[in-house]
Amino acid sequence: MIRLENVTRLFDNVAAVDGFSLEVDQGEVCVLIGPSGCGKTTTLRLINRLVEPTSGTILVNGRDVSRTKAEVLRRSIGYAIQSVGLFPHMTVGANIGVVPGLLGWGKERISARVNELLELVGLEPRQYAPKYVSQLSGGEAQRVGVARALAADPPILLMDEPFGAVDPLTRQRLQVQFLRIQRKLKKTIILVTHDLDEAIRLADRIAVMQSGRLVQHDSPERILASPANKFVHDFVGVDRALKRLSRISVEEFIRPTPSVTTSATREELSAAIGGHRSVWVVDGDGRPIGWIDRASLRDPGQLNDITVRADPAEMYVTGSDTLHGALSRMLGLGFKSLPAVDDNGRLIGEITLGDIEKATARGENMDHV
Amino acid sequence: MFKRQGRRWIVLAVLTAVFVILLFQMGWWEAALRTIFSRDDVLYPTASLIALVGEHMKLVALSSGLTVLIGVPLGIWVTRRSGQSFLPIVTDLTSLGQTFPPVAVLALAVPLFGFGLVPTVIALFLYGLLPVVRNTVAGLASVSRETLEVAYGMGMGRLQALMLVELPLAVRVILAGVRISVIINVGTAMIGAVIGAGGLGSPIIAGLVQFNTAYVIEGALPAAVIAILLDRFLGNIEKSLAFSPGERNG
């Protein structure tokens, strides 16, 4: 889909990008990462011809980009940068409608598209379309930025730190949303970041750059497990085992677990707890509300009284959480297992510390592959 | 937010209407000036006040129109790639245009264009060019590089980026320049009277020559009011073009 062949770009005789070759497949998220000044942004801008290469070829869909008129090329490639990129003199709706407007779409088609995109990024169209950029929070502005890049439904998106200027919590939410949207739209995306966690979370493949050169181009798992050289090794850091966990979703580690309601009989409770140390307690709708320890079985009181209650929102995990998130929650709460719930908050199983340890060990073994 | 806007325009319209009505009431002027100066010949005899104001406005409109028509494109051109190398020269020349006294321009223009309207308009045009050009350049320069990059990155051509992004973002600064230029012109247009272009300068000069302060007042007062009204008018336009809602509610 996108191919850079031996591309070099000199600025005042210094190579910002140096003999760089990269191939990005259709529907793939490729994250360019590296320390500042490594040429990742320049590489991105070479693709939509905001920067012209000194030598080398860039192909999009097998076609040399230098043969397409720059404006025409750019209208077929979505481009999102940090929120500064939104036009302050236009409303949110007008901002999103810029490229469709350039492409000559009719007014109604544009406004329908604007509404569709605002809904896609989770902003209520009637409320947000007439707003000005200065009225948006950082997170909202960046969502609008993404919506704008998607406006003309381009097959390719170039994103330069699209989630850069927001707080970590918002950033994480945006990343989750990004993945959800990408699963639906399957765009070919090249994303630039200097945040390794972001790269690991979002990328199908990561391209690590160092002073204009490609050092390693591989899946996040492989990059973490077997860094190509000392630079990549140092870049991914000593906590790569932990980082790897943020690539693994909780889903495949959820194991079925018995549960009881507070109205269960003593016999049902004993049967449910079996050989375990504790059993989850759910309410009438199947939502976890706490647990009962084996030690409390001897307590003759009501089930309701021997139940240890906990804030469900704080303890449960869902299938889309990562092992990294599950682990940090376990450590925070001091639990050895957490209840897993479905989209409606109903208990579907649990995830245990032992399983996470096994997953970590499995990753470590990849070092020797 | 439109309510506030509307009120601004209504206030301006009422003030202007009052001013125009007063211009026709020569009797009132005469009476007022007579009580102040306690003499009989208080009104400039050659032309009615409304005619003087008309001439004056003609001078201002022609010269300011010319200033905007030439100054804004000039400012745009010197910020484009093709005209960039002319930026220093144009800034210097427009500065010269303003530091050069309009009276001197008149003196130089008369041998070329004769007396009357044309040399006056040329002098006023040159004199008012600087703020327009300088603010156009400053306004366009205030558009951030990132914003422009995004405009190009989205597939805008140079003209589209200028029309859709740069000018809308620069328009308030440009208009502020136009406002200054027009107000300066209202005052400076007085010199037109020296070479027979008429306007509110006529009674002032007559008053100075004949030691008749009443004449001077008859010319100066309406000019001051015109300056204030025009300033408000352009200020309202400037405010209505505010894109930021914060400022709009201001």
Coordinates of C-alpha atoms in Angstrom, one line a residue:
Chain A
M1 CA 0.0 0.0 0.0
I2 CA 2.7 2.5 1.0
R3 CA 6.3 1.8 0.1
L4 CA 9.4 4.0 0.7
E5 CA 12.4 2.9 -1.2
N6 CA 15.8 4.1 -0.1
V7 CA 14.5 7.5 0.6
T8 CA 16.9 10.2 1.7
R9 CA 16.1 13.8 2.6
L10 CA 18.8 16.3 3.3
F11 CA 18.3 19.6 5.2
D12 CA 21.4 21.8 4.8
N13 CA 23.4 18.8 3.9
V14 CA 22.4 16.9 7.1
A15 CA 20.3 13.8 6.5
A16 CA 17.0 14.0 8.3
V17 CA 16.0 10.8 6.6
D18 CA 18.8 8.6 5.5
G19 CA 18.4 5.7 3.1
F20 CA 15.1 4.8 4.6
S21 CA 13.0 1.9 3.2
L22 CA 9.7 0.8 4.7
E23 CA 6.6 -1.1 3.5
V24 CA 3.2 -0.7 5.1
D25 CA 0.5 -3.1 4.1
Q26 CA -3.2 -2.3 3.5
G27 CA -5.2 -2.1 6.7
E28 CA -2.1 -2.0 8.8
V29 CA -1.3 0.4 11.7
C30 CA 2.4 1.2 11.4
V31 CA 3.8 3.3 14.2
L32 CA 7.0 5.3 13.6
I33 CA 8.8 5.8 16.8
G34 CA 12.2 7.1 18.0
P35 CA 13.7 9.9 20.0
S36 CA 13.0 13.5 18.9
G37 CA 15.0 14.5 15.8
C38 CA 15.2 11.0 14.5
G39 CA 13.3 12.0 11.3
K40 CA 10.0 10.3 12.0
T41 CA 7.9 13.4 11.3
T42 CA 9.9 14.1 8.2
T43 CA 9.2 10.6 7.0
L44 CA 5.5 11.1 7.5
R45 CA 5.5 14.3 5.6
L46 CA 7.5 12.8 2.7
I47 CA 4.5 10.6 2.1
N48 CA 2.0 13.4 1.5
R49 CA 4.7 15.5 -0.2
L50 CA 4.8 18.3 2.4
V51 CA 8.5 17.4 2.2
E52 CA 10.1 16.3 -1.1
P53 CA 12.8 13.6 -1.0
T54 CA 16.3 14.4 -2.0
S55 CA 16.6 10.9 -3.4
G56 CA 14.6 7.7 -3.4
T57 CA 11.0 6.8 -4.3
I58 CA 7.8 6.8 -2.4
L59 CA 5.0 4.6 -3.7
V60 CA 1.4 4.7 -2.7
N61 CA -0.7 2.0 -4.2
G62 CA 2.2 1.2 -6.5
R63 CA 2.2 4.7 -7.9
D64 CA 5.1 7.1 -7.5
V65 CA 3.7 10.0 -5.4
S66 CA 5.8 12.6 -7.2
R67 CA 3.7 11.8 -10.3
T68 CA 0.5 12.9 -8.6
K69 CA -0.2 16.6 -8.2
A70 CA 0.5 17.4 -4.5
E71 CA -2.9 18.8 -3.7
V72 CA -4.7 15.9 -5.3
L73 CA -2.5 13.4 -3.5
R74 CA -3.1 15.1 -0.2
R75 CA -6.9 15.1 -0.5
S76 CA -6.7 11.3 -0.8
I77 CA -4.6 11.0 2.4
G78 CA -6.0 11.9 5.8
Y79 CA -3.7 14.0 7.8
A80 CA -4.1 14.6 11.6
I81 CA -1.6 16.4 13.9
Q82 CA -1.9 17.7 17.4
S83 CA -4.9 19.8 18.1
V84 CA -3.1 23.0 16.9
G85 CA -4.1 21.7 13.4
L86 CA -7.8 22.6 13.8
F87 CA -8.7 25.9 12.2
P88 CA -9.7 28.3 14.9
H89 CA -11.9 30.5 12.7
M90 CA -14.1 27.6 11.7
T91 CA -16.7 25.6 13.6
V92 CA -16.1 22.0 14.3
G93 CA -18.4 21.1 11.4
A94 CA -16.6 23.4 9.0
N95 CA -13.3 22.0 10.1
I96 CA -14.4 18.4 9.3
G97 CA -15.9 19.5 6.1
V98 CA -12.8 21.1 4.6
V99 CA -11.5 18.2 2.5
P100 CA -15.0 17.2 1.3
G101 CA -15.4 20.8 0.3
L102 CA -12.2 20.8 -1.6
L103 CA -13.3 17.7 -3.4
G104 CA -16.5 19.6 -4.4
W105 CA -19.1 17.6 -2.4
G106 CA -22.5 19.2 -2.1
K107 CA -23.6 20.9 1.1
E108 CA -26.0 18.3 2.3
R109 CA -23.6 15.4 1.6
I110 CA -20.9 17.3 3.7
S111 CA -23.2 17.9 6.6
A112 CA -24.4 14.3 6.6
R113 CA -20.8 13.2 6.6
V114 CA -19.9 15.6 9.4
N115 CA -22.7 14.1 11.6
E116 CA -21.7 10.6 10.8
L117 CA -18.0 11.3 11.7
L118 CA -18.9 13.1 14.9
E119 CA -20.9 10.2 16.0
L120 CA -18.1 7.8 15.1
V121 CA -15.7 9.7 17.4
G122 CA -18.4 9.9 20.1
L123 CA -19.3 13.5 20.0
E124 CA -23.0 14.5 19.7
P125 CA -23.3 16.1 16.3
R126 CA -26.0 18.6 17.1
Q127 CA -24.1 19.8 20.1
Y128 CA -20.6 19.8 18.7
A129 CA -20.9 20.7 15.0
P130 CA -21.6 24.5 15.6
K131 CA -18.9 24.8 18.3
Y132 CA -15.6 26.6 17.8
V133 CA -12.3 25.0 18.5
S134 CA -11.7 27.3 21.5
Q135 CA -14.8 25.8 23.1
L136 CA -13.5 22.2 23.0
S137 CA -11.4 20.4 25.6
G138 CA -8.1 18.9 24.5
G139 CA -9.5 15.5 24.2
E140 CA -12.5 16.7 22.1
A141 CA -10.3 18.7 19.9
Q142 CA -8.2 15.7 19.1
R143 CA -11.2 13.6 18.3
V144 CA -12.3 16.3 15.9
G145 CA -8.8 16.2 14.4
V146 CA -9.2 12.4 13.8
A147 CA -12.7 12.9 12.4
R148 CA -11.4 15.6 10.1
A149 CA -8.7 13.3 8.8
L150 CA -11.3 10.7 8.1
A151 CA -13.7 13.2 6.4
A152 CA -13.3 12.2 2.7
D153 CA -12.9 8.5 3.7
P154 CA -9.3 8.3 2.6
P155 CA -7.8 4.8 2.5
I156 CA -4.6 6.2 4.1
L157 CA -4.2 8.2 7.3
L158 CA -1.1 9.9 8.4
M159 CA -1.1 10.9 12.1
D160 CA 1.6 13.0 13.8
E161 CA 1.2 12.5 17.5
P162 CA -2.5 12.7 17.2
F163 CA -3.0 12.1 20.9
G164 CA -0.1 14.2 22.0
A165 CA -1.5 17.2 23.9
V166 CA -3.8 15.5 26.4
D167 CA -3.6 14.1 29.9
P168 CA -2.7 10.4 30.2
L169 CA -6.3 9.3 31.1
T170 CA -7.8 11.0 28.1
R171 CA -5.0 9.7 26.0
Q172 CA -5.8 6.2 27.0
R173 CA -9.5 6.6 26.2
L174 CA -8.6 8.1 22.8
Q175 CA -6.4 5.1 22.1
V176 CA -9.1 2.6 23.0
Q177 CA -11.5 4.5 20.7
F178 CA -8.9 4.7 18.0
L179 CA -8.5 0.9 18.1
R180 CA -12.3 0.4 18.0
I181 CA -12.6 2.7 15.0
Q182 CA -9.7 1.1 13.2
R183 CA -11.2 -2.3 13.7
K184 CA -14.3 -1.0 11.9
L185 CA -12.6 1.0 9.1
K186 CA -9.4 -0.9 8.5
K187 CA -7.5 2.1 7.2
T188 CA -3.8 2.0 6.4
I189 CA -2.3 4.2 9.0
I190 CA 1.1 5.6 9.7
L191 CA 1.3 7.1 13.1
V192 CA 4.2 9.0 14.6
T193 CA 4.7 9.0 18.3
H194 CA 7.6 9.2 20.8
D195 CA 5.5 7.3 23.4
L196 CA 6.5 3.7 23.4
D197 CA 3.4 2.6 25.4
E198 CA 1.2 4.2 22.7
A199 CA 3.2 2.5 20.0
I200 CA 2.8 -0.9 21.7
R201 CA -0.9 -0.4 22.3
L202 CA -1.8 0.8 18.8
A203 CA 0.7 -0.7 16.3
D204 CA 0.5 -3.8 14.1
R205 CA 4.1 -3.1 13.4
I206 CA 6.5 -0.7 14.9
A207 CA 9.3 1.0 12.9
V208 CA 12.0 2.2 15.3
M209 CA 14.0 5.1 13.9
Q210 CA 17.4 6.4 14.9
S211 CA 19.0 9.5 13.2
G212 CA 17.1 9.1 10.0
R213 CA 17.6 5.3 9.7
L214 CA 15.2 2.4 10.2
V215 CA 16.7 0.3 13.0
Q216 CA 14.0 -2.3 13.4
H217 CA 10.6 -2.9 11.8
D218 CA 8.6 -5.6 13.5
S219 CA 5.6 -6.5 15.5
P220 CA 5.4 -4.9 19.0
E221 CA 5.8 -8.4 20.6
R222 CA 9.0 -9.0 18.6
I223 CA 10.4 -5.6 19.2
L224 CA 9.9 -6.1 23.0
A225 CA 11.1 -9.7 23.0
S226 CA 14.1 -9.4 20.7
P227 CA 15.4 -5.8 20.2
A228 CA 17.6 -5.6 17.1
N229 CA 20.4 -3.8 18.8
K230 CA 21.4 -1.9 21.9
F231 CA 19.6 1.2 20.8
V232 CA 16.3 -0.5 20.5
H233 CA 17.0 -2.4 23.7
D234 CA 17.7 0.8 25.6
F235 CA 14.7 2.5 24.0
V236 CA 12.2 -0.2 25.0
G237 CA 13.7 -0.1 28.5
V238 CA 14.0 -2.6 31.3
D239 CA 10.3 -2.9 31.9
R240 CA 9.6 -4.5 28.6
A241 CA 8.1 -7.5 30.2
L242 CA 5.5 -5.3 31.7
K243 CA 5.0 -3.4 28.5
R244 CA 4.4 -6.6 26.7
L245 CA 1.4 -7.2 28.9
S246 CA -0.3 -4.1 27.5
R247 CA -0.4 -5.9 24.1
I248 CA -2.3 -8.9 25.5
S249 CA -6.0 -8.6 26.0
V250 CA -7.7 -10.1 29.1
E251 CA -10.2 -11.9 26.9
E252 CA -8.3 -15.2 26.3
F253 CA -7.4 -15.5 30.0
I254 CA -10.8 -15.2 31.4
R255 CA -11.6 -18.5 33.1
P256 CA -15.1 -19.5 34.2
T257 CA -15.7 -19.1 37.9
P258 CA -18.6 -20.0 40.2
S259 CA -20.6 -17.3 41.8
V260 CA -23.5 -17.0 44.3
T261 CA -26.2 -14.5 45.0
T262 CA -26.8 -13.3 48.5
S263 CA -30.0 -15.3 48.6
A264 CA -28.2 -18.6 48.0
T265 CA -28.5 -21.4 50.5
R266 CA -25.5 -22.7 52.6
E267 CA -25.4 -25.8 50.5
E268 CA -25.2 -23.9 47.2
L269 CA -22.4 -21.7 48.8
S270 CA -20.3 -24.7 49.8
A271 CA -20.8 -26.3 46.3
A272 CA -19.8 -23.1 44.6
I273 CA -16.7 -22.4 46.7
G274 CA -15.5 -26.0 46.3
G275 CA -11.8 -26.1 46.6
H276 CA -11.3 -22.4 46.0
R277 CA -10.2 -19.8 48.6
S278 CA -13.2 -17.6 47.9
V279 CA -16.3 -17.2 45.7
W280 CA -17.7 -14.1 43.9
V281 CA -21.0 -12.7 45.0
V282 CA -23.3 -11.2 42.4
D283 CA -26.5 -9.3 42.7
G284 CA -29.8 -10.3 41.1
D285 CA -28.7 -9.1 37.6
G286 CA -25.4 -11.1 37.8
R287 CA -23.2 -8.0 38.6
P288 CA -20.4 -8.7 41.0
I289 CA -20.8 -6.9 44.3
G290 CA -18.1 -8.6 46.4
W291 CA -16.9 -12.1 47.6
I292 CA -17.1 -14.6 50.4
D293 CA -13.9 -16.0 51.9
R294 CA -13.6 -19.7 52.7
A295 CA -12.8 -18.7 56.3
S296 CA -16.2 -17.1 56.6
L297 CA -18.0 -20.4 55.8
R298 CA -17.9 -21.2 59.5
D299 CA -19.6 -17.9 60.3
P300 CA -23.3 -18.8 60.9
G301 CA -24.5 -15.3 59.8
Q302 CA -26.6 -14.4 56.8
L303 CA -24.7 -14.6 53.4
N304 CA -25.4 -10.9 53.1
D305 CA -23.4 -10.3 56.3
I306 CA -20.4 -12.4 55.5
T307 CA -20.0 -11.0 52.0
V308 CA -17.0 -8.7 51.7
R309 CA -18.3 -5.8 49.6
A310 CA -16.1 -3.9 47.1
D311 CA -16.8 -1.1 44.6
P312 CA -17.5 -3.2 41.4
A313 CA -16.3 -0.4 39.1
E314 CA -12.9 -0.5 40.8
M315 CA -12.3 -4.2 40.7
Y316 CA -13.8 -5.7 37.6
V317 CA -12.1 -6.1 34.2
T318 CA -13.7 -6.4 30.8
G319 CA -12.5 -8.4 27.8
S320 CA -11.1 -5.3 26.2
D321 CA -8.8 -4.5 29.1
T322 CA -5.2 -5.5 28.8
L323 CA -3.2 -7.8 31.1
H324 CA -1.2 -4.7 32.0
G325 CA -4.3 -3.0 33.3
A326 CA -5.5 -6.1 35.1
L327 CA -2.2 -6.6 36.8
S328 CA -1.9 -3.0 38.0
R329 CA -5.4 -3.2 39.4
M330 CA -4.6 -6.5 41.2
L331 CA -1.5 -4.9 42.7
G332 CA -3.4 -1.8 43.7
L333 CA -6.2 -3.7 45.4
G334 CA -4.0 -6.5 46.7
F335 CA -6.2 -9.2 45.0
K336 CA -5.0 -12.4 43.5
S337 CA -7.9 -12.5 41.1
L338 CA -10.4 -10.1 39.6
P339 CA -13.9 -10.7 38.3
A340 CA -14.4 -10.2 34.5
V341 CA -17.7 -8.8 33.3
D342 CA -19.4 -8.4 29.9
D343 CA -20.6 -5.2 28.4
N344 CA -23.6 -5.2 30.7
G345 CA -21.5 -5.6 33.8
R346 CA -22.5 -9.2 34.4
L347 CA -19.9 -11.6 35.8
I348 CA -18.6 -13.9 33.0
G349 CA -15.5 -15.3 34.8
E350 CA -12.3 -14.2 36.5
I351 CA -8.7 -13.6 35.7
T352 CA -6.0 -14.7 38.1
L353 CA -2.5 -13.5 39.0
G354 CA -1.1 -17.0 38.1
D355 CA -2.4 -16.7 34.6
I356 CA -0.8 -13.3 34.1
E357 CA 2.5 -14.7 35.4
K358 CA 2.2 -17.5 32.9
A359 CA 1.6 -15.0 30.1
T360 CA 4.7 -13.1 31.1
A361 CA 6.8 -16.3 31.1
R362 CA 5.4 -17.1 27.7
G363 CA 6.6 -13.8 26.4
E364 CA 10.0 -14.2 27.9
N365 CA 10.5 -17.5 26.0
M366 CA 10.1 -15.5 22.8
D367 CA 13.5 -14.1 23.5
H368 CA 15.0 -17.4 22.5
V369 CA 12.9 -18.0 19.4
Chain B
M1 CA -24.6 37.0 20.9
F2 CA -26.5 38.5 17.9
K3 CA -28.4 40.7 20.2
R4 CA -25.3 42.5 21.3
Q5 CA -24.2 42.9 17.8
G6 CA -27.5 44.3 16.7
R7 CA -27.5 46.8 19.5
R8 CA -24.1 48.1 18.4
W9 CA -25.4 48.7 14.9
I10 CA -28.6 50.4 16.1
V11 CA -26.6 52.8 18.3
L12 CA -24.4 53.7 15.4
A13 CA -27.4 54.2 13.0
V14 CA -29.1 56.5 15.5
L15 CA -26.0 58.6 16.1
T16 CA -25.4 58.9 12.3
A17 CA -29.1 59.9 11.7
V18 CA -28.8 62.6 14.4
F19 CA -25.6 63.9 12.9
V20 CA -27.1 64.1 9.4
I21 CA -30.2 65.9 10.6
L22 CA -28.0 68.4 12.5
L23 CA -26.0 69.0 9.3
F24 CA -29.2 70.3 7.6
Q25 CA -30.1 72.6 10.5
M26 CA -28.0 75.5 9.5
G27 CA -30.1 77.8 11.6
W28 CA -29.2 76.0 14.7
W29 CA -25.6 76.1 13.9
E30 CA -25.8 79.8 13.3
A31 CA -27.6 80.4 16.5
A32 CA -25.2 78.3 18.6
L33 CA -22.1 79.7 17.1
R34 CA -23.4 83.3 17.5
T35 CA -24.0 82.9 21.2
I36 CA -20.5 81.4 21.6
F37 CA -18.5 83.9 19.5
S38 CA -20.8 86.9 19.7
R39 CA -20.4 87.9 16.1
D40 CA -22.6 87.7 13.1
D41 CA -20.5 86.1 10.3
V42 CA -20.2 82.7 12.0
L43 CA -21.1 80.5 9.0
Y44 CA -18.8 79.9 6.1
P45 CA -20.6 81.7 3.3
T46 CA -19.3 79.9 0.2
A47 CA -20.9 76.4 0.7
S48 CA -23.5 74.8 2.9
L49 CA -22.3 72.5 5.6
I50 CA -23.9 69.4 4.0
A51 CA -22.1 70.2 0.8
L52 CA -18.8 70.5 2.6
V53 CA -19.3 67.2 4.4
G54 CA -20.2 65.6 1.0
E55 CA -17.0 66.8 -0.6
H56 CA -15.0 65.7 2.4
M57 CA -16.5 62.2 2.4
K58 CA -15.8 62.0 -1.3
L59 CA -12.1 62.7 -0.7
V60 CA -12.0 60.1 2.2
A61 CA -14.0 57.5 0.3
L62 CA -11.9 57.8 -2.9
S63 CA -8.5 57.8 -1.1
S64 CA -9.4 55.1 1.4
G65 CA -10.9 52.9 -1.2
L66 CA -7.8 53.2 -3.3
T67 CA -5.7 52.5 -0.2
V68 CA -7.5 49.3 0.6
L69 CA -7.7 48.3 -3.1
I70 CA -4.0 48.6 -3.5
G71 CA -2.7 48.2 0.0
V72 CA -4.2 44.9 0.9
P73 CA -3.2 43.1 -2.4
L74 CA 0.3 44.7 -2.0
G75 CA 0.5 43.3 1.6
I76 CA -0.6 39.9 0.4
W77 CA 1.8 39.9 -2.5
V78 CA 4.9 40.7 -0.4
T79 CA 4.1 37.8 1.9
R80 CA 3.8 35.3 -1.1
R81 CA 6.8 33.5 -2.4
S82 CA 6.8 35.6 -5.6
G83 CA 6.9 38.9 -3.8
Q84 CA 8.8 38.0 -0.7
S85 CA 12.0 39.7 -1.8
F86 CA 10.1 43.0 -2.2
L87 CA 8.9 43.0 1.4
P88 CA 11.7 45.3 2.7
I89 CA 11.3 47.8 -0.2
V90 CA 7.6 48.0 0.1
T91 CA 7.7 48.5 3.8
D92 CA 10.3 51.2 3.4
L93 CA 8.4 52.9 0.6
T94 CA 5.1 52.9 2.5
S95 CA 6.9 54.2 5.6
L96 CA 8.3 57.0 3.4
G97 CA 4.8 57.7 2.1
Q98 CA 3.7 58.3 5.7
T99 CA 6.7 60.3 6.9
F100 CA 6.5 62.5 3.8
P101 CA 4.2 65.4 4.8
P102 CA 1.0 65.3 2.7
V103 CA 1.4 69.0 2.1
A104 CA 4.7 68.3 0.4
V105 CA 3.0 65.6 -1.6
L106 CA 0.4 68.1 -2.7
A107 CA 3.1 70.6 -3.7
L108 CA 4.8 68.0 -5.8
A109 CA 1.5 66.7 -7.2
V110 CA 0.1 70.0 -8.4
P111 CA 2.5 70.5 -11.3
L112 CA 1.7 66.9 -12.4
F113 CA -2.0 66.7 -11.9
G114 CA -3.1 70.3 -11.5
F115 CA -5.4 71.5 -8.7
G116 CA -8.3 69.9 -7.2
L117 CA -9.4 66.4 -6.4
V118 CA -6.8 64.2 -8.1
P119 CA -3.6 65.4 -6.3
T120 CA -5.4 65.4 -3.0
V121 CA -6.6 61.9 -3.4
I122 CA -3.1 60.8 -4.4
A123 CA -1.6 62.5 -1.4
L124 CA -4.1 61.0 1.0
F125 CA -3.7 57.5 -0.6
L126 CA 0.1 57.5 -0.1
Y127 CA -0.3 58.8 3.4
G128 CA -2.8 56.1 4.4
L129 CA -1.0 53.2 2.7
L130 CA 1.4 52.3 5.5
P131 CA -1.1 51.1 8.2
V132 CA -3.0 49.0 5.6
V133 CA 0.1 47.4 4.1
R134 CA 1.8 46.9 7.5
N135 CA -1.3 45.4 9.1
T136 CA -1.9 43.1 6.2
V137 CA 1.6 41.8 6.4
A138 CA 1.4 41.5 10.2
G139 CA -2.0 39.8 10.0
L140 CA -0.8 37.2 7.5
A141 CA 2.4 36.6 9.4
S142 CA 0.4 35.9 12.6
V143 CA -1.1 32.7 11.0
S144 CA 1.0 29.9 12.5
R145 CA 3.2 27.7 10.4
E146 CA 1.4 24.6 11.7
T147 CA -2.0 25.9 10.7
L148 CA -0.7 26.6 7.2
E149 CA 1.0 23.2 7.0
V150 CA -2.2 21.5 7.9
A151 CA -4.0 23.5 5.3
Y152 CA -1.5 22.3 2.7
G153 CA -1.5 18.9 4.2
M154 CA -5.2 18.6 3.7
G155 CA -4.8 19.4 0.0
M156 CA -5.4 23.1 -0.3
G157 CA -3.6 24.9 -3.0
R158 CA -1.9 28.2 -2.3
L159 CA -4.9 30.3 -3.3
Q160 CA -7.3 28.1 -1.3
A161 CA -5.1 28.3 1.8
L162 CA -5.0 32.1 1.4
M163 CA -8.7 32.5 0.9
L164 CA -10.0 29.8 3.3
V165 CA -7.4 30.1 6.1
E166 CA -4.9 32.9 6.0
L167 CA -7.2 35.9 5.2
P168 CA -10.0 34.8 7.6
L169 CA -7.4 34.5 10.3
A170 CA -5.8 37.8 9.4
V171 CA -8.9 39.8 8.7
R172 CA -9.2 41.5 12.1
V173 CA -5.7 42.7 12.0
I174 CA -6.1 43.9 8.4
L175 CA -9.3 45.7 9.3
A176 CA -7.6 47.4 12.3
G177 CA -5.1 48.8 9.8
V178 CA -7.9 50.0 7.5
R179 CA -9.6 51.6 10.5
I180 CA -6.5 53.6 11.4
S181 CA -5.9 54.6 7.8
V182 CA -9.4 55.9 7.3
I183 CA -9.4 57.9 10.5
I184 CA -6.1 59.4 9.6
N185 CA -7.6 60.3 6.2
V186 CA -10.6 62.1 7.7
G187 CA -8.2 64.4 9.4
T188 CA -5.7 64.8 6.7
A189 CA -8.3 65.4 4.0
M190 CA -8.5 68.9 5.4
I191 CA -5.4 69.9 3.3
G192 CA -7.4 69.3 0.1
A193 CA -8.9 72.7 0.7
V194 CA -5.4 74.3 0.1
I195 CA -5.5 73.3 -3.6
G196 CA -9.2 73.6 -4.1
A197 CA -10.5 70.1 -3.5
G198 CA -13.0 71.5 -1.1
G199 CA -14.2 69.6 1.9
L200 CA -14.3 70.6 5.6
G201 CA -10.8 72.1 5.3
S202 CA -12.3 75.1 3.4
P203 CA -14.0 76.8 6.3
I204 CA -11.0 76.0 8.5
I205 CA -8.6 77.7 6.2
A206 CA -10.9 80.6 5.6
G207 CA -11.3 80.9 9.4
L208 CA -7.5 80.9 9.9
V209 CA -7.0 83.6 7.2
Q210 CA -9.8 85.8 8.5
F211 CA -9.2 85.2 12.2
N212 CA -12.7 83.8 12.4
T213 CA -12.7 80.9 14.9
A214 CA -16.4 80.2 14.2
Y215 CA -15.5 79.0 10.7
V216 CA -12.7 76.8 12.1
I217 CA -15.3 75.2 14.5
E218 CA -17.7 74.8 11.6
G219 CA -15.1 72.7 9.8
A220 CA -13.5 70.9 12.7
L221 CA -16.5 69.8 14.6
P222 CA -18.2 67.8 11.9
A223 CA -14.9 66.3 10.9
A224 CA -14.4 65.1 14.4
V225 CA -17.8 63.6 14.5
I226 CA -17.3 61.9 11.1
A227 CA -14.1 60.4 12.4
I228 CA -15.8 59.0 15.5
L229 CA -18.7 57.6 13.5
L230 CA -16.4 56.0 10.9
D231 CA -14.3 54.5 13.7
R232 CA -17.4 53.0 15.2
F233 CA -18.6 51.7 11.9
L234 CA -15.3 49.9 11.1
G235 CA -15.0 48.8 14.7
N236 CA -18.4 47.1 14.4
I237 CA -17.4 45.4 11.2
E238 CA -14.2 44.2 12.9
K239 CA -16.2 42.8 15.8
S240 CA -18.8 41.1 13.6
L241 CA -16.0 39.2 11.9
A242 CA -14.7 37.9 15.2
F243 CA -14.6 34.1 14.8
S244 CA -13.9 33.3 18.4
P245 CA -17.1 33.1 20.4
G246 CA -15.3 34.3 23.5
E247 CA -14.7 37.6 21.8
R248 CA -18.1 37.6 20.2
N249 CA -19.8 37.5 23.6
G250 CA -17.2 40.0 24.8

